[in-house]
Coordinates of C-alpha atoms in Angstrom, one line a residue:
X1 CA 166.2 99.9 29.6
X2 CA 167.9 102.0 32.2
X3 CA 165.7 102.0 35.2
X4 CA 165.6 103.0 38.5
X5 CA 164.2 101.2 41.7
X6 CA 163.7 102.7 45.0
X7 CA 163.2 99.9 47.7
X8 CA 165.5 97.7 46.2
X9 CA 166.6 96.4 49.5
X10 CA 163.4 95.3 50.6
X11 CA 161.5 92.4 50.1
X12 CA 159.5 92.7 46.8
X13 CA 162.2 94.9 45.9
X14 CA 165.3 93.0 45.8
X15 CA 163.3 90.6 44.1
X16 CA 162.4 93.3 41.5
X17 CA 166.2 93.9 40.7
X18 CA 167.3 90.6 40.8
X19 CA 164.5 89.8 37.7
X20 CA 165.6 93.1 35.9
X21 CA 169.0 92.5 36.4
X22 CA 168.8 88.9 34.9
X23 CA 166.7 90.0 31.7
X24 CA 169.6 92.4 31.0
X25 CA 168.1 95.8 32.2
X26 CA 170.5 98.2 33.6
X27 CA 169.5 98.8 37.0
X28 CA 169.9 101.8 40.1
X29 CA 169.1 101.7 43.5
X30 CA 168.4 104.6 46.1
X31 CA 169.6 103.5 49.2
X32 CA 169.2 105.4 52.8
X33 CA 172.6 105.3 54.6
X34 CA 171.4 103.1 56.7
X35 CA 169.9 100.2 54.9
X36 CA 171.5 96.9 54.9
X37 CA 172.1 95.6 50.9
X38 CA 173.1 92.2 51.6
X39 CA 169.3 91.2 49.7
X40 CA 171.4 92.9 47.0
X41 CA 175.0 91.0 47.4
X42 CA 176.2 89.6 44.0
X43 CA 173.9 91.6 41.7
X44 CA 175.3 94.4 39.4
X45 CA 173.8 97.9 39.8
X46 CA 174.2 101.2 40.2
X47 CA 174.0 102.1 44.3
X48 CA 172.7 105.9 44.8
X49 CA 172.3 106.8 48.4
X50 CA 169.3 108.8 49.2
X51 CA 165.9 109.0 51.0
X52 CA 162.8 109.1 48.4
X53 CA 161.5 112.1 51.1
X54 CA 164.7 114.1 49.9
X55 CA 163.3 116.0 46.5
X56 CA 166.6 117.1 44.7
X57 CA 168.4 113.8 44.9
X58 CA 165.6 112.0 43.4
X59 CA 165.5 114.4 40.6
X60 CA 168.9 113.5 40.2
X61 CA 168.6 109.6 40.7
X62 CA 165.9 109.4 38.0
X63 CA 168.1 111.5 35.6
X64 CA 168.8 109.4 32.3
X65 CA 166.5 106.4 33.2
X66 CA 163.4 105.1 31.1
X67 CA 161.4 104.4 34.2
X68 CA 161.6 104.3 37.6
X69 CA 159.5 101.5 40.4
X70 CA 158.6 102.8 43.2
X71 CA 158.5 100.2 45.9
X72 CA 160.6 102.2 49.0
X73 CA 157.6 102.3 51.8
X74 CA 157.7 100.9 55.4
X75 CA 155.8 97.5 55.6
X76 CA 157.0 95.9 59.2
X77 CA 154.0 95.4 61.3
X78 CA 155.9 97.8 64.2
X79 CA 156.6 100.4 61.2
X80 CA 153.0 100.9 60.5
X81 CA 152.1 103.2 63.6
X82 CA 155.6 105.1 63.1
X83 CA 155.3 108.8 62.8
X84 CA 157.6 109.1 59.2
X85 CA 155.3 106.7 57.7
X86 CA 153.2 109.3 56.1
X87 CA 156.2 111.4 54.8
X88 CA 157.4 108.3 53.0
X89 CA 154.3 107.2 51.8
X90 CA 153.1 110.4 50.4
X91 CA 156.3 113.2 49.8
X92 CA 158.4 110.7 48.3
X93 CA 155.9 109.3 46.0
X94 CA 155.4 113.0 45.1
X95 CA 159.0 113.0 44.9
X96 CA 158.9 110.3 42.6
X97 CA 155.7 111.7 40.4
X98 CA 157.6 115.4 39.9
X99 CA 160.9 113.5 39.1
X100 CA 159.5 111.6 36.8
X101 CA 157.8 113.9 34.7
X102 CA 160.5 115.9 34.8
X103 CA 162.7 113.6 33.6
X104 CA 160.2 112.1 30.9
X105 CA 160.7 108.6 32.6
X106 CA 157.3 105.8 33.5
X107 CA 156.9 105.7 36.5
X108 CA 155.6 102.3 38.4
X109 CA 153.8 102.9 41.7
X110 CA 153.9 100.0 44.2
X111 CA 150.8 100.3 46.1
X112 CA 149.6 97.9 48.2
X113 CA 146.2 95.8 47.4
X114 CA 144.8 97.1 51.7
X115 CA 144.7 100.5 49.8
X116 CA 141.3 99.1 47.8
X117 CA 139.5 97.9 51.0
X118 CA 138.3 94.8 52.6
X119 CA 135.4 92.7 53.2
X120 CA 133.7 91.0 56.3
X121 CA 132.1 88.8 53.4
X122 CA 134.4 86.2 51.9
X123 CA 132.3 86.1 48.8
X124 CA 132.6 89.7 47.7
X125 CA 135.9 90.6 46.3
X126 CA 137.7 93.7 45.7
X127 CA 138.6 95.3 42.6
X128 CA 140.5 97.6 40.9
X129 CA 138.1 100.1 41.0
X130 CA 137.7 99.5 44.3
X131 CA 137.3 103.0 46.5
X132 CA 139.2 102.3 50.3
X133 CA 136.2 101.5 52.4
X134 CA 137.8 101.8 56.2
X135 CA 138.5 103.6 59.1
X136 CA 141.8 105.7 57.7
X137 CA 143.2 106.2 61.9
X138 CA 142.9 102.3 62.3
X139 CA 143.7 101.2 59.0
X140 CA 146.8 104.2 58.6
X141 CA 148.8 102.3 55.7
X142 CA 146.5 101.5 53.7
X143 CA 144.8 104.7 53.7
X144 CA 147.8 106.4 53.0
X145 CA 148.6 103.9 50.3
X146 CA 145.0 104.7 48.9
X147 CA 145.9 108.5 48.9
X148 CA 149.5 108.3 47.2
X149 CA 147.4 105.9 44.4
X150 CA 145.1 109.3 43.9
X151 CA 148.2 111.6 43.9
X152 CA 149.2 109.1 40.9
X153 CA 146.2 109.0 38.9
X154 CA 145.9 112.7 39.7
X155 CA 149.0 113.9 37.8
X156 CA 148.2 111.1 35.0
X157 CA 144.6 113.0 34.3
X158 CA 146.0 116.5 35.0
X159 CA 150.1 116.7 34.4
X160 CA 150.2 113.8 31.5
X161 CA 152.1 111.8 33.6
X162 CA 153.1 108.2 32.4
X163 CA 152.2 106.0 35.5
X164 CA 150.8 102.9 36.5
X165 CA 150.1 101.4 40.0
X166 CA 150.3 97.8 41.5
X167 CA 149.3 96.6 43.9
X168 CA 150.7 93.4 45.6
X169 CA 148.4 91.0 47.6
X170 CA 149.5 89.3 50.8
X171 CA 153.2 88.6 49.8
X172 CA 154.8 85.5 50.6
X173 CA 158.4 83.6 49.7
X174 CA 161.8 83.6 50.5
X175 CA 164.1 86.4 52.0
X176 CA 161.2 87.6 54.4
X177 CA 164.2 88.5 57.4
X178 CA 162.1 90.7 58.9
X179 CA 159.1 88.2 59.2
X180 CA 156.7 90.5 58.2
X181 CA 154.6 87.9 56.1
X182 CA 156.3 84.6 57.4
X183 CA 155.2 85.4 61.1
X184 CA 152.3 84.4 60.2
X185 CA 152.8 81.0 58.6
X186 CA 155.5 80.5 62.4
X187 CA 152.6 80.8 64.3
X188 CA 150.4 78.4 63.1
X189 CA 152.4 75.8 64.2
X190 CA 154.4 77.3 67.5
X191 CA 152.0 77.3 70.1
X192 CA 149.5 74.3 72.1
X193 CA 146.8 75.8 69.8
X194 CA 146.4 77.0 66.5
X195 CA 144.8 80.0 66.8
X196 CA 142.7 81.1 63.6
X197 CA 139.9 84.2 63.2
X198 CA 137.0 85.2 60.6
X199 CA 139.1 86.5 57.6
X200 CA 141.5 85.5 54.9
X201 CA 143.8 87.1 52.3
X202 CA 144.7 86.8 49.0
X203 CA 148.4 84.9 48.8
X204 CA 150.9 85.9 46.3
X205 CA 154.7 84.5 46.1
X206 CA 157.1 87.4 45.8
X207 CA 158.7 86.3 43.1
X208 CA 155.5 86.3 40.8
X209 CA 154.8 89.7 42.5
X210 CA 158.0 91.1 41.2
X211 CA 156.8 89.7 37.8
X212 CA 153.9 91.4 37.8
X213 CA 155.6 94.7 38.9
X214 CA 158.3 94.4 35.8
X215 CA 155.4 93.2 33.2
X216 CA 153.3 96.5 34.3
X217 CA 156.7 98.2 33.7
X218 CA 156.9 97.0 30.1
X219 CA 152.9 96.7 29.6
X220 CA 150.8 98.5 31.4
X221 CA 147.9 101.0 30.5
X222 CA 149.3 104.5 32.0
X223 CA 146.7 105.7 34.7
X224 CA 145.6 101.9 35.6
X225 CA 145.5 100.0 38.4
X226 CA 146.9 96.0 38.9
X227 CA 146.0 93.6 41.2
X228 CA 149.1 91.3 42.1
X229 CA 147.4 88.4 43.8
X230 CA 146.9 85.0 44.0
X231 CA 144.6 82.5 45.3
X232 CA 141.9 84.0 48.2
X233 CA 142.4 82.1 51.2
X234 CA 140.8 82.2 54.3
X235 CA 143.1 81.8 57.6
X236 CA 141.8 78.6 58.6
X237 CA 142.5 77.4 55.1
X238 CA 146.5 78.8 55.3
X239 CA 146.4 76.9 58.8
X240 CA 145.6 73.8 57.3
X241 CA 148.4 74.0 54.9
X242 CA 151.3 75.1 57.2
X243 CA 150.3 72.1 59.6
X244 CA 150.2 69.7 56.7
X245 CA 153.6 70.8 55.7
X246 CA 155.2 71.1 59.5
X247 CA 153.4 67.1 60.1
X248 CA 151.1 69.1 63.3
X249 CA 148.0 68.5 64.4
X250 CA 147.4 71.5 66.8
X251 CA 143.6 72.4 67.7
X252 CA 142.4 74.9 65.9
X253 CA 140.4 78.0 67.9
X254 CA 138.7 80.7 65.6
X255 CA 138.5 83.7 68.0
X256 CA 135.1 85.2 67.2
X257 CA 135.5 88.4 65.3
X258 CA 134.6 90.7 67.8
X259 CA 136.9 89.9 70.5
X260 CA 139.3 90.2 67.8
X261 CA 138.5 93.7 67.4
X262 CA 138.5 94.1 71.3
X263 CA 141.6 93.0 72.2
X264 CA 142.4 95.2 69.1
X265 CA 140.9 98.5 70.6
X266 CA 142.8 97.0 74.6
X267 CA 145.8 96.8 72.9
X268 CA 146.1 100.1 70.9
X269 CA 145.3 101.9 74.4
X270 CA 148.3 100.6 76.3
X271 CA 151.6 102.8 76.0
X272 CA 153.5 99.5 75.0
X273 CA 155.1 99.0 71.2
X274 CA 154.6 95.1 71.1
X275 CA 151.0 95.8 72.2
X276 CA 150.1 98.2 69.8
X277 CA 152.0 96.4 66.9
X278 CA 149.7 93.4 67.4
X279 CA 146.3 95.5 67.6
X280 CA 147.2 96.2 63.6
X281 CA 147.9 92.7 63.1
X282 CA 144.8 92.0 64.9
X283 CA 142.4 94.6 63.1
X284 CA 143.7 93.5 59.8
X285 CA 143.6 89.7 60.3
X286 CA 139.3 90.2 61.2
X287 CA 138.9 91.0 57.2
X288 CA 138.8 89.4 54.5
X289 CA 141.5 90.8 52.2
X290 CA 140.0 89.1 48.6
X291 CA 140.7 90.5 45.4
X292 CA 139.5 89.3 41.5
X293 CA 142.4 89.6 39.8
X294 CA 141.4 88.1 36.6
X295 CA 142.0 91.0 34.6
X296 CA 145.2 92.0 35.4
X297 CA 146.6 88.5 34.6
X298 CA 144.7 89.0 31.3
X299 CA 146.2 92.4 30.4
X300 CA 149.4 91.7 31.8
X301 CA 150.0 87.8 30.5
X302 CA 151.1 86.8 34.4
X303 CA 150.1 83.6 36.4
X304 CA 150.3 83.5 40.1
X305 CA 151.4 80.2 42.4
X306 CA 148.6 78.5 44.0
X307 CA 148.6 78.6 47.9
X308 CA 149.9 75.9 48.9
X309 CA 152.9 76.4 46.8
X310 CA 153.7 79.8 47.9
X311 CA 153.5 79.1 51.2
X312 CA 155.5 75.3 50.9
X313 CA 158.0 77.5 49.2
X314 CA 157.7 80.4 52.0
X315 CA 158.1 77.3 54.6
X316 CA 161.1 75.7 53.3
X317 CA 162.9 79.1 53.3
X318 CA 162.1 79.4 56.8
X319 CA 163.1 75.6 57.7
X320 CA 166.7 76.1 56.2
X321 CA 166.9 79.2 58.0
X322 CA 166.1 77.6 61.4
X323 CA 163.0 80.3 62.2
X324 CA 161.0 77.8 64.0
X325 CA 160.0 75.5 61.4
X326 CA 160.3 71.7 61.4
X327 CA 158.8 69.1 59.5
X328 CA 157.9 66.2 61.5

């Protein structure tokens, strides 16, 4: 198949072109002018420079293709409070829907899984069906994420549109260079404490989220949602695997929810970038972030790395690339 991936220099979605492009697909990329490629270096496609927000260039980029993924978004913690991020997240997946109809191509929507909500209750987990359950002003990515999955579903029941959504879990693995995921794992073990809270996510490895993105490519029900996740594990839990790895035995302090949420609401209010980036770190980390995902491994014949593995593998990458890692 001819198909075209937006995103394709970021995380999940160099890893998507790398898979396509080893199973023999014929692969282009859309490309803002200034986007670095070097995820990219070695791999044969089809480079088309463009912003998804522009609407005539994507009708052309999506000329002659059988389907097109959608993963070009923002995702960098500081990103998420940027002004463009609705414009991305919601004209150029309209971009994408129009183009794609027009061109009579699939078209695979790379959500996120935030967009179905979160729990304060470890034990109840989200779904597919899941409706976004928080506040959209302190939670602004993954509302918008839950709108752009409606403007999907919307031209599916309405325009006969041939789409189907994903959404990726906590993402974890090599070539995080922005250390959006990876952070995390850093911090565990950089510090006199280990500092933990009351939440948890589910943890996927990137490269079985790109699986999951290519097998909902070739297999998925058009107008249906897909959980890419892995294992649900709580903070403390990824804590306790990063120190094992790393040979530390840090204290670890669970800050109590709510002064969590505090120094969430202290932090917003200051006029500083670093401050406000971590009150969305902060707001998100006091949930738990637990999807059932049995289903779509069912329907989409696709397994997901335990914990412990994705984040050994995640940490290793990080070791060789001297981001504060060491085993002792």
């Amino acid at each position: 198949m001819q198909i075209l991936v937006t995103g394709g220099t970021g995380f999940i979605g160099s890893h998507v072109v790398k898979q396509l492009v080893a199973q023999g697909h014929t692969v282009r990329c859309t490309v803002r002018r200034k986007s670095h490629t070097r995820r990219l270096r070695g791999l044969a496609y089809e480079k088309i420079v463009a912003d998804v927000r522009e609407r005539l260039p994507m009708l052309e980029a999506v000329n002659g293709c059988d389907a097109v993924i959608h993963c070009a978004s923002l995702s960098n913690w500081k990103d998420l409070s940027s002004p463009e991020l609705r414009s991305i997240i919601l004209d150029g997946t309209q971009n994408l829907i129009d183009a794609s109809i027009a061109q009579g191509a699939r078209l695979v929507y790379v959500s996120s899984a935030a967009a179905l909500g979160a729990s304060r209750d470890p034990h109840q987990l989200r779904t597919a069906n899941s409706e976004f359950n928080l506040n959209p002003k302190r939670y602004r990515y993954a509302a918008l994420k839950a709108e752009a999955d409606r403007l999907c579903l919307q031209a599916v029941q309405s325009r006969g549109a041939n789409i189907v959504c994903v959404h990726p879990a906590e993402t974890y693995g090599p070539g995080d260079t922005q250390m959006v995921t990876a952070s995390t794992l850093r911090d565990f073990v950089s510090g006199p404490i280990c500092l933990t809270t009351h939440g948890g996510m589910s943890v996927a490895h990137v490269e079985d989220v790109a699986a999951g993105i290519i097998a909902a490519c070739e297999r998925g029900r058009s107008g249906q949602k897909y959980i890419l996740g892995g294992e649900n594990s709580t903070l403390s839990q990824l804590a306790a695997i990063t120190q094992a790895y790393c040979g530390t035995q840090l204290r670890e302090f669970c800050i109590p929810r709510s002064l969590v949420l505090l120094l969430a609401f202290v932090f917003r209010c200051t006029p500083f970038v670093r401050a406000q980036t971590l009150a969305t770190q902060y707001r998100y980390a006091a949930h738990y972030w637990f999807y059932d995902t049995e289903s779509t491994q069912t329907q989409l014949g696709v397994q997901f790395r335990s914990a412990e593995e994705t984040l050994h593998d995640t940490l290793k990458w990080l070791q060789k690339q001297n981001h504060g890692i060491r085993k002792r």
